[in-house]
Amino acid sequence: MKLIVSNGAIATASKPFGQLRREKESVSEDQDIPHPLEEKFGVTSSSSLSSKPSNPLEQQGSNETKRDNSPLVTPSPSLILSEESRDSSSCTIPLRGQLKRHRSSETLLVNAIAKRPGSSSESGETNATFQYVQRSGRDFVKKVVERLRDLIPENPNDAEQDKSQQEKRTNEINEKFVALYGYATDEYYRIILGRYGAIQVAVDALTVFSDIELVQASGILLLTSLCRRHSGNTMKIIEIGGIRSIIEAVKRNSESKTICSMAINCLFELTNSFDLATLFLSKMHDAQDVIESIDPNILTCDSPQKRLKLLSILSALKVKV
């Protein structure tokens, strides 16, 4: 019958307890007593690495004793979980299959963009230039501008005297101005419409149909969108007398809430886009008086604030002069 003593000494029934105690005390403190976990899981402790190698025969005998008599110790599940969580928190490496699936999903997305309608990967076009080169409405706006040239005569006296025919013509002009305004909100179409002559058509409409409030309002609306953040279109409006046409529209329709509000918005965009428009407006002898004559109570949205800003800028320029 075997008896296990506290420090690993093994006693049998044939030896007295005193002899076992002396054998226990004779054990050297420097001698390494391996933990059962070291033998079970192959873990080498720091003390076992630093200790001197013993006699191979003695080591073999001690191994047999440990294999026969050491108790079987099962590691605690909490210990294993804590080790795994500590390792996983330090570095997370995706599996090879996960990387492959991630890359394949990116490839599908790129291919889907490249195969969008109207795009061509063979011609070298990329998604970065898609919004500038793949516009489907370019031919449409060109046809609309050409149609407006036919509807608007060069001479105001050439307009039909028949009221029914004139109303039909002006309604179509208004519809096409509103349609072009929707396109002109895009920077690309602002450039295209400026090249196709939409600015000239709008200014001509303000001159020819000076007594048609609907055409005046929609024409000023289109000019507002065309000049926004575009100095080239603003310069074109100045050259062909667009600012004068807007001031004249306000003078003829000083009680119109729509025309006055749109005129203020257009003048504000013109002066905000190009400094030359501000200087040109300040040199116009009656421009400031016309803007001051507008009743702020009839203006809509932020037009009252824009009116005050215009007046302050014009007043400052006149003081400098």
mmCIF file of C-alpha atoms in Angstrom:
data_model
loop_
_atom_site.group_PDB
_atom_site.id
_atom_site.type_symbol
_atom_site.label_atom_id
_atom_site.label_comp_id
_atom_site.label_asym_id
_atom_site.label_seq_id
_atom_site.Cartn_x
_atom_site.Cartn_y
_atom_site.Cartn_z
ATOM 1 C CA MET A 1 0.000 0.000 0.000
ATOM 2 C CA LYS A 2 1.413 3.371 -0.999
ATOM 3 C CA LEU A 3 1.018 6.688 0.789
ATOM 4 C CA ILE A 4 1.558 10.064 -0.937
ATOM 5 C CA VAL A 5 3.295 12.631 1.282
ATOM 6 C CA SER A 6 2.828 16.419 0.781
ATOM 7 C CA ASN A 7 6.040 17.191 -1.200
ATOM 8 C CA GLY A 8 5.848 14.261 -3.534
ATOM 9 C CA ALA A 9 7.802 11.714 -1.426
ATOM 10 C CA ILE A 10 6.298 8.258 -1.746
ATOM 11 C CA ALA A 11 6.096 5.995 1.286
ATOM 12 C CA THR A 12 5.249 2.297 1.480
ATOM 13 C CA ALA A 13 3.967 0.238 4.338
ATOM 14 C CA SER A 14 7.349 -1.563 4.710
ATOM 15 C CA LYS A 15 9.183 1.615 5.803
ATOM 16 C CA PRO A 16 8.620 3.409 9.104
ATOM 17 C CA PHE A 17 7.333 6.965 9.129
ATOM 18 C CA GLY A 18 10.537 8.385 10.663
ATOM 19 C CA GLN A 19 12.647 7.042 7.821
ATOM 20 C CA LEU A 20 10.231 8.572 5.359
ATOM 21 C CA ARG A 21 10.615 11.919 7.132
ATOM 22 C CA ARG A 22 14.432 11.741 6.932
ATOM 23 C CA GLU A 23 14.240 10.908 3.209
ATOM 24 C CA LYS A 24 11.938 13.845 2.705
ATOM 25 C CA GLU A 25 14.350 16.254 4.455
ATOM 26 C CA SER A 26 17.313 14.898 2.451
ATOM 27 C CA VAL A 27 15.748 16.058 -0.793
ATOM 28 C CA SER A 28 17.768 19.017 -2.154
ATOM 29 C CA GLU A 29 15.989 22.322 -2.487
ATOM 30 C CA ASP A 30 17.621 22.843 -5.889
ATOM 31 C CA GLN A 31 16.191 19.657 -7.311
ATOM 32 C CA ASP A 32 13.376 20.381 -9.732
ATOM 33 C CA ILE A 33 10.110 18.610 -9.143
ATOM 34 C CA PRO A 34 8.111 18.933 -12.354
ATOM 35 C CA HIS A 35 4.469 19.877 -12.230
ATOM 36 C CA PRO A 36 2.088 17.218 -13.573
ATOM 37 C CA LEU A 37 0.877 19.743 -16.196
ATOM 38 C CA GLU A 38 4.395 19.908 -17.629
ATOM 39 C CA GLU A 39 4.427 16.215 -18.408
ATOM 40 C CA LYS A 40 0.809 16.203 -19.578
ATOM 41 C CA PHE A 41 0.981 19.150 -22.001
ATOM 42 C CA GLY A 42 4.693 19.366 -22.707
ATOM 43 C CA VAL A 43 5.086 22.741 -20.958
ATOM 44 C CA THR A 44 8.586 23.567 -19.726
ATOM 45 C CA SER A 45 8.817 25.823 -16.716
ATOM 46 C CA SER A 46 11.522 28.435 -16.259
ATOM 47 C CA SER A 47 12.964 26.612 -13.235
ATOM 48 C CA SER A 48 13.378 23.355 -15.165
ATOM 49 C CA LEU A 49 15.239 25.184 -17.936
ATOM 50 C CA SER A 50 17.629 26.846 -15.502
ATOM 51 C CA SER A 51 18.361 23.696 -13.440
ATOM 52 C CA LYS A 52 21.403 21.490 -14.147
ATOM 53 C CA PRO A 53 20.849 18.275 -16.110
ATOM 54 C CA SER A 54 20.836 15.218 -13.883
ATOM 55 C CA ASN A 55 22.136 11.717 -14.510
ATOM 56 C CA PRO A 56 20.249 10.053 -17.383
ATOM 57 C CA LEU A 57 19.740 6.909 -15.339
ATOM 58 C CA GLU A 58 18.385 8.892 -12.402
ATOM 59 C CA GLN A 59 16.218 10.923 -14.774
ATOM 60 C CA GLN A 60 14.857 7.722 -16.296
ATOM 61 C CA GLY A 61 14.096 6.317 -12.869
ATOM 62 C CA SER A 62 12.382 9.475 -11.765
ATOM 63 C CA ASN A 63 10.331 9.487 -14.972
ATOM 64 C CA GLU A 64 9.159 5.935 -14.287
ATOM 65 C CA THR A 65 8.247 6.897 -10.738
ATOM 66 C CA LYS A 66 6.316 9.933 -11.954
ATOM 67 C CA ARG A 67 4.586 7.942 -14.652
ATOM 68 C CA ASP A 68 3.527 5.252 -12.221
ATOM 69 C CA ASN A 69 2.645 7.315 -9.180
ATOM 70 C CA SER A 70 1.907 10.943 -10.214
ATOM 71 C CA PRO A 71 -1.758 11.788 -10.013
ATOM 72 C CA LEU A 72 -3.621 12.614 -13.231
ATOM 73 C CA VAL A 73 -4.407 16.320 -13.191
ATOM 74 C CA THR A 74 -6.885 17.749 -15.693
ATOM 75 C CA PRO A 75 -6.476 21.474 -16.454
ATOM 76 C CA SER A 76 -9.328 23.681 -15.404
ATOM 77 C CA PRO A 77 -11.636 24.818 -18.231
ATOM 78 C CA SER A 78 -11.410 28.403 -16.964
ATOM 79 C CA LEU A 79 -7.624 28.252 -17.370
ATOM 80 C CA ILE A 80 -7.899 27.104 -20.986
ATOM 81 C CA LEU A 81 -10.518 29.738 -21.810
ATOM 82 C CA SER A 82 -8.458 32.510 -20.244
ATOM 83 C CA GLU A 83 -5.395 31.517 -22.272
ATOM 84 C CA GLU A 84 -7.386 31.372 -25.522
ATOM 85 C CA SER A 85 -9.072 34.722 -24.890
ATOM 86 C CA ARG A 86 -5.724 36.366 -24.101
ATOM 87 C CA ASP A 87 -4.202 35.067 -27.325
ATOM 88 C CA SER A 88 -7.206 36.003 -29.437
ATOM 89 C CA SER A 89 -7.385 39.541 -28.024
ATOM 90 C CA SER A 90 -3.766 40.281 -28.901
ATOM 91 C CA CYS A 91 -4.059 39.552 -32.617
ATOM 92 C CA THR A 92 -6.957 38.546 -34.842
ATOM 93 C CA ILE A 93 -5.905 36.950 -38.116
ATOM 94 C CA PRO A 94 -8.663 36.155 -40.618
ATOM 95 C CA LEU A 95 -8.726 32.726 -42.083
ATOM 96 C CA ARG A 96 -7.584 32.164 -45.635
ATOM 97 C CA GLY A 97 -11.104 31.334 -46.721
ATOM 98 C CA GLN A 98 -12.418 34.588 -45.259
ATOM 99 C CA LEU A 99 -9.811 36.618 -47.148
ATOM 100 C CA LYS A 100 -10.684 34.808 -50.344
ATOM 101 C CA ARG A 101 -14.395 35.507 -49.923
ATOM 102 C CA HIS A 102 -13.677 39.171 -49.106
ATOM 103 C CA ARG A 103 -11.532 39.633 -52.210
ATOM 104 C CA SER A 104 -14.060 37.876 -54.400
ATOM 105 C CA SER A 105 -16.837 40.225 -53.179
ATOM 106 C CA GLU A 106 -14.692 43.246 -54.032
ATOM 107 C CA THR A 107 -14.059 41.814 -57.484
ATOM 108 C CA LEU A 108 -17.790 41.362 -58.065
ATOM 109 C CA LEU A 109 -18.451 44.975 -57.035
ATOM 110 C CA VAL A 110 -15.766 46.325 -59.380
ATOM 111 C CA ASN A 111 -17.065 44.196 -62.241
ATOM 112 C CA ALA A 112 -20.622 45.376 -61.606
ATOM 113 C CA ILE A 113 -19.508 49.010 -61.814
ATOM 114 C CA ALA A 114 -17.517 48.341 -64.972
ATOM 115 C CA LYS A 115 -20.533 46.703 -66.623
ATOM 116 C CA ARG A 116 -22.935 49.587 -65.966
ATOM 117 C CA PRO A 117 -25.022 50.554 -68.986
ATOM 118 C CA GLY A 118 -23.071 52.759 -71.341
ATOM 119 C CA SER A 119 -19.690 52.094 -69.732
ATOM 120 C CA SER A 120 -16.864 50.371 -71.554
ATOM 121 C CA SER A 121 -13.848 48.852 -69.854
ATOM 122 C CA GLU A 122 -12.202 48.245 -73.226
ATOM 123 C CA SER A 123 -12.018 51.974 -73.987
ATOM 124 C CA GLY A 124 -10.243 52.658 -70.691
ATOM 125 C CA GLU A 125 -13.084 54.594 -69.098
ATOM 126 C CA THR A 126 -13.254 54.329 -65.321
ATOM 127 C CA ASN A 127 -15.924 54.945 -62.757
ATOM 128 C CA ALA A 128 -14.204 58.203 -61.739
ATOM 129 C CA THR A 129 -15.073 59.796 -65.100
ATOM 130 C CA PHE A 130 -18.471 58.153 -65.417
ATOM 131 C CA GLN A 131 -20.426 61.190 -64.200
ATOM 132 C CA TYR A 132 -18.796 63.436 -66.812
ATOM 133 C CA VAL A 133 -18.651 61.290 -69.957
ATOM 134 C CA GLN A 134 -21.730 59.080 -69.655
ATOM 135 C CA ARG A 135 -24.505 61.712 -69.715
ATOM 136 C CA SER A 136 -27.592 60.536 -71.522
ATOM 137 C CA GLY A 137 -29.313 63.936 -71.792
ATOM 138 C CA ARG A 138 -26.769 65.793 -73.901
ATOM 139 C CA ASP A 139 -28.612 65.308 -77.192
ATOM 140 C CA PHE A 140 -31.917 66.104 -75.507
ATOM 141 C CA VAL A 141 -30.834 69.508 -74.182
ATOM 142 C CA LYS A 142 -29.330 70.342 -77.550
ATOM 143 C CA LYS A 143 -32.666 69.675 -79.260
ATOM 144 C CA VAL A 144 -34.513 71.733 -76.634
ATOM 145 C CA VAL A 145 -32.245 74.741 -77.210
ATOM 146 C CA GLU A 146 -32.711 74.432 -80.970
ATOM 147 C CA ARG A 147 -36.468 74.292 -80.511
ATOM 148 C CA LEU A 148 -36.377 77.433 -78.349
ATOM 149 C CA ARG A 149 -34.533 79.280 -81.101
ATOM 150 C CA ASP A 150 -37.438 78.496 -83.410
ATOM 151 C CA LEU A 151 -40.029 79.604 -80.859
ATOM 152 C CA ILE A 152 -38.361 82.914 -79.959
ATOM 153 C CA PRO A 153 -38.160 85.430 -82.819
ATOM 154 C CA GLU A 154 -35.208 87.765 -83.007
ATOM 155 C CA ASN A 155 -37.444 90.812 -83.340
ATOM 156 C CA PRO A 156 -40.242 91.419 -80.809
ATOM 157 C CA ASN A 157 -42.419 92.766 -83.604
ATOM 158 C CA ASP A 158 -42.349 89.361 -85.291
ATOM 159 C CA ALA A 159 -44.306 87.733 -82.458
ATOM 160 C CA GLU A 160 -47.835 86.609 -83.341
ATOM 161 C CA GLN A 161 -50.581 89.088 -82.705
ATOM 162 C CA ASP A 162 -53.054 86.267 -82.231
ATOM 163 C CA LYS A 163 -53.507 85.754 -78.496
ATOM 164 C CA SER A 164 -54.229 82.047 -78.759
ATOM 165 C CA GLN A 165 -51.123 81.359 -80.816
ATOM 166 C CA GLN A 166 -48.979 83.508 -78.574
ATOM 167 C CA GLU A 167 -50.235 81.751 -75.447
ATOM 168 C CA LYS A 168 -49.502 78.370 -76.960
ATOM 169 C CA ARG A 169 -46.001 79.489 -77.900
ATOM 170 C CA THR A 170 -45.211 81.047 -74.520
ATOM 171 C CA ASN A 171 -46.487 77.998 -72.646
ATOM 172 C CA GLU A 172 -44.110 75.786 -74.605
ATOM 173 C CA ILE A 173 -41.253 78.206 -73.971
ATOM 174 C CA ASN A 174 -41.999 78.142 -70.253
ATOM 175 C CA GLU A 175 -42.082 74.335 -70.163
ATOM 176 C CA LYS A 176 -38.735 74.067 -71.932
ATOM 177 C CA PHE A 177 -37.115 76.676 -69.685
ATOM 178 C CA VAL A 178 -38.213 74.732 -66.621
ATOM 179 C CA ALA A 179 -36.902 71.495 -68.159
ATOM 180 C CA LEU A 180 -33.511 73.070 -68.886
ATOM 181 C CA TYR A 181 -33.404 74.478 -65.364
ATOM 182 C CA GLY A 182 -33.517 70.934 -64.016
ATOM 183 C CA TYR A 183 -30.509 69.995 -66.146
ATOM 184 C CA ALA A 184 -28.637 73.216 -65.350
ATOM 185 C CA THR A 185 -28.446 72.298 -61.668
ATOM 186 C CA ASP A 186 -25.741 69.828 -62.735
ATOM 187 C CA GLU A 187 -22.287 71.298 -63.339
ATOM 188 C CA TYR A 188 -21.772 69.243 -66.489
ATOM 189 C CA TYR A 189 -24.971 70.483 -68.101
ATOM 190 C CA ARG A 190 -24.206 74.080 -67.137
ATOM 191 C CA ILE A 191 -21.164 73.855 -69.379
ATOM 192 C CA ILE A 192 -23.059 72.104 -72.179
ATOM 193 C CA LEU A 193 -25.982 74.547 -72.113
ATOM 194 C CA GLY A 194 -23.596 77.491 -72.148
ATOM 195 C CA ARG A 195 -21.942 76.122 -75.276
ATOM 196 C CA TYR A 196 -25.240 75.371 -76.997
ATOM 197 C CA GLY A 197 -26.479 78.955 -76.574
ATOM 198 C CA ALA A 198 -29.055 78.560 -73.809
ATOM 199 C CA ILE A 199 -27.972 81.881 -72.255
ATOM 200 C CA GLN A 200 -28.652 83.805 -75.448
ATOM 201 C CA VAL A 201 -32.043 82.115 -75.845
ATOM 202 C CA ALA A 202 -33.081 83.034 -72.281
ATOM 203 C CA VAL A 203 -32.045 86.682 -72.634
ATOM 204 C CA ASP A 204 -33.838 86.925 -76.001
ATOM 205 C CA ALA A 205 -37.008 85.568 -74.405
ATOM 206 C CA LEU A 206 -36.856 88.241 -71.682
ATOM 207 C CA THR A 207 -36.613 90.903 -74.378
ATOM 208 C CA VAL A 208 -39.177 89.577 -76.864
ATOM 209 C CA PHE A 209 -41.861 88.497 -74.374
ATOM 210 C CA SER A 210 -41.431 91.373 -71.952
ATOM 211 C CA ASP A 211 -45.148 91.479 -71.145
ATOM 212 C CA ILE A 212 -45.494 87.733 -70.420
ATOM 213 C CA GLU A 213 -44.897 87.243 -66.704
ATOM 214 C CA LEU A 214 -44.579 83.469 -67.007
ATOM 215 C CA VAL A 215 -41.754 83.683 -69.563
ATOM 216 C CA GLN A 216 -40.005 86.395 -67.556
ATOM 217 C CA ALA A 217 -40.027 84.257 -64.413
ATOM 218 C CA SER A 218 -38.878 81.017 -66.070
ATOM 219 C CA GLY A 219 -36.184 82.821 -68.096
ATOM 220 C CA ILE A 220 -34.690 84.432 -64.982
ATOM 221 C CA LEU A 221 -34.892 81.064 -63.222
ATOM 222 C CA LEU A 222 -32.827 79.435 -65.976
ATOM 223 C CA LEU A 223 -30.219 82.215 -65.903
ATOM 224 C CA THR A 224 -29.908 81.793 -62.128
ATOM 225 C CA SER A 225 -29.051 78.134 -62.496
ATOM 226 C CA LEU A 226 -26.675 78.688 -65.433
ATOM 227 C CA CYS A 227 -24.545 81.308 -63.659
ATOM 228 C CA ARG A 228 -24.242 79.497 -60.319
ATOM 229 C CA ARG A 229 -20.537 78.927 -59.542
ATOM 230 C CA HIS A 230 -19.648 79.387 -63.212
ATOM 231 C CA SER A 231 -17.708 82.527 -64.107
ATOM 232 C CA GLY A 232 -17.781 81.745 -67.841
ATOM 233 C CA ASN A 233 -21.568 81.724 -68.031
ATOM 234 C CA THR A 234 -21.717 84.801 -65.808
ATOM 235 C CA MET A 235 -19.417 86.651 -68.183
ATOM 236 C CA LYS A 236 -21.605 85.623 -71.104
ATOM 237 C CA ILE A 237 -24.726 86.987 -69.353
ATOM 238 C CA ILE A 238 -22.957 90.317 -68.799
ATOM 239 C CA GLU A 239 -21.778 90.530 -72.410
ATOM 240 C CA ILE A 240 -25.201 90.020 -74.007
ATOM 241 C CA GLY A 241 -27.028 92.364 -71.623
ATOM 242 C CA GLY A 242 -28.569 89.818 -69.279
ATOM 243 C CA ILE A 243 -28.253 92.013 -66.179
ATOM 244 C CA ARG A 244 -30.040 94.871 -67.901
ATOM 245 C CA SER A 245 -32.848 92.506 -68.979
ATOM 246 C CA ILE A 246 -33.299 91.359 -65.366
ATOM 247 C CA ILE A 247 -33.458 94.937 -64.048
ATOM 248 C CA GLU A 248 -35.995 95.847 -66.724
ATOM 249 C CA ALA A 249 -38.114 92.820 -65.804
ATOM 250 C CA VAL A 250 -38.248 94.037 -62.194
ATOM 251 C CA LYS A 251 -39.195 97.550 -63.281
ATOM 252 C CA ARG A 252 -42.093 96.222 -65.375
ATOM 253 C CA ASN A 253 -43.287 93.777 -62.698
ATOM 254 C CA SER A 254 -42.451 95.499 -59.429
ATOM 255 C CA GLU A 255 -45.531 94.014 -57.748
ATOM 256 C CA SER A 256 -44.882 90.447 -58.853
ATOM 257 C CA LYS A 257 -43.709 88.309 -55.958
ATOM 258 C CA THR A 258 -42.323 85.631 -58.279
ATOM 259 C CA ILE A 259 -40.364 87.848 -60.656
ATOM 260 C CA CYS A 260 -38.937 90.080 -57.921
ATOM 261 C CA SER A 261 -37.817 87.114 -55.816
ATOM 262 C CA MET A 262 -36.219 85.343 -58.783
ATOM 263 C CA ALA A 263 -34.538 88.547 -59.943
ATOM 264 C CA ILE A 264 -32.946 89.085 -56.518
ATOM 265 C CA ASN A 265 -31.759 85.472 -56.439
ATOM 266 C CA CYS A 266 -30.295 85.748 -59.938
ATOM 267 C CA LEU A 267 -28.471 89.019 -59.234
ATOM 268 C CA PHE A 268 -27.096 87.550 -56.017
ATOM 269 C CA GLU A 269 -25.746 84.483 -57.850
ATOM 270 C CA LEU A 270 -24.226 86.668 -60.575
ATOM 271 C CA THR A 271 -22.354 88.861 -58.098
ATOM 272 C CA ASN A 272 -21.347 85.835 -56.043
ATOM 273 C CA SER A 273 -19.900 84.016 -59.063
ATOM 274 C CA PHE A 274 -17.913 86.838 -60.647
ATOM 275 C CA ASP A 275 -16.676 90.151 -59.199
ATOM 276 C CA LEU A 276 -17.093 91.833 -62.574
ATOM 277 C CA ALA A 277 -20.857 91.367 -62.281
ATOM 278 C CA THR A 278 -20.819 93.325 -59.016
ATOM 279 C CA LEU A 279 -18.841 96.137 -60.603
ATOM 280 C CA PHE A 280 -21.098 96.182 -63.661
ATOM 281 C CA LEU A 281 -24.216 96.288 -61.481
ATOM 282 C CA SER A 282 -22.817 99.164 -59.418
ATOM 283 C CA LYS A 283 -22.123 101.190 -62.577
ATOM 284 C CA MET A 284 -25.690 100.749 -63.825
ATOM 285 C CA HIS A 285 -27.312 104.074 -62.977
ATOM 286 C CA ASP A 286 -30.715 102.776 -61.841
ATOM 287 C CA ALA A 287 -29.856 99.258 -60.635
ATOM 288 C CA GLN A 288 -29.546 100.128 -56.955
ATOM 289 C CA ASP A 289 -32.702 102.233 -57.037
ATOM 290 C CA VAL A 290 -34.669 99.370 -58.595
ATOM 291 C CA ILE A 291 -33.422 96.910 -55.962
ATOM 292 C CA GLU A 292 -34.289 99.348 -53.165
ATOM 293 C CA SER A 293 -37.785 99.835 -54.585
ATOM 294 C CA ILE A 294 -38.619 96.148 -54.156
ATOM 295 C CA ASP A 295 -40.868 95.597 -51.171
ATOM 296 C CA PRO A 296 -39.116 93.016 -48.925
ATOM 297 C CA ASN A 297 -42.496 91.788 -47.694
ATOM 298 C CA ILE A 298 -43.339 90.271 -51.085
ATOM 299 C CA LEU A 299 -40.054 88.400 -51.371
ATOM 300 C CA THR A 300 -39.993 84.686 -50.645
ATOM 301 C CA CYS A 301 -37.565 82.351 -48.839
ATOM 302 C CA ASP A 302 -34.161 83.984 -48.299
ATOM 303 C CA SER A 303 -34.621 86.691 -50.947
ATOM 304 C CA PRO A 304 -35.003 89.492 -48.336
ATOM 305 C CA GLN A 305 -31.570 88.685 -46.867
ATOM 306 C CA LYS A 306 -30.016 88.537 -50.336
ATOM 307 C CA ARG A 307 -31.560 91.905 -51.190
ATOM 308 C CA LEU A 308 -29.942 93.492 -48.132
ATOM 309 C CA LYS A 309 -26.560 91.984 -49.000
ATOM 310 C CA LEU A 310 -26.768 93.296 -52.555
ATOM 311 C CA LEU A 311 -27.627 96.792 -51.348
ATOM 312 C CA SER A 312 -24.788 96.807 -48.816
ATOM 313 C CA ILE A 313 -22.268 95.719 -51.464
ATOM 314 C CA LEU A 314 -23.459 98.301 -53.976
ATOM 315 C CA SER A 315 -23.401 101.054 -51.357
ATOM 316 C CA ALA A 316 -19.857 100.145 -50.344
ATOM 317 C CA LEU A 317 -18.681 100.278 -53.961
ATOM 318 C CA LYS A 318 -20.220 103.703 -54.510
ATOM 319 C CA VAL A 319 -18.533 105.060 -51.385
ATOM 320 C CA LYS A 320 -15.147 103.844 -52.627
ATOM 321 C CA VAL A 321 -15.670 105.491 -55.994
#
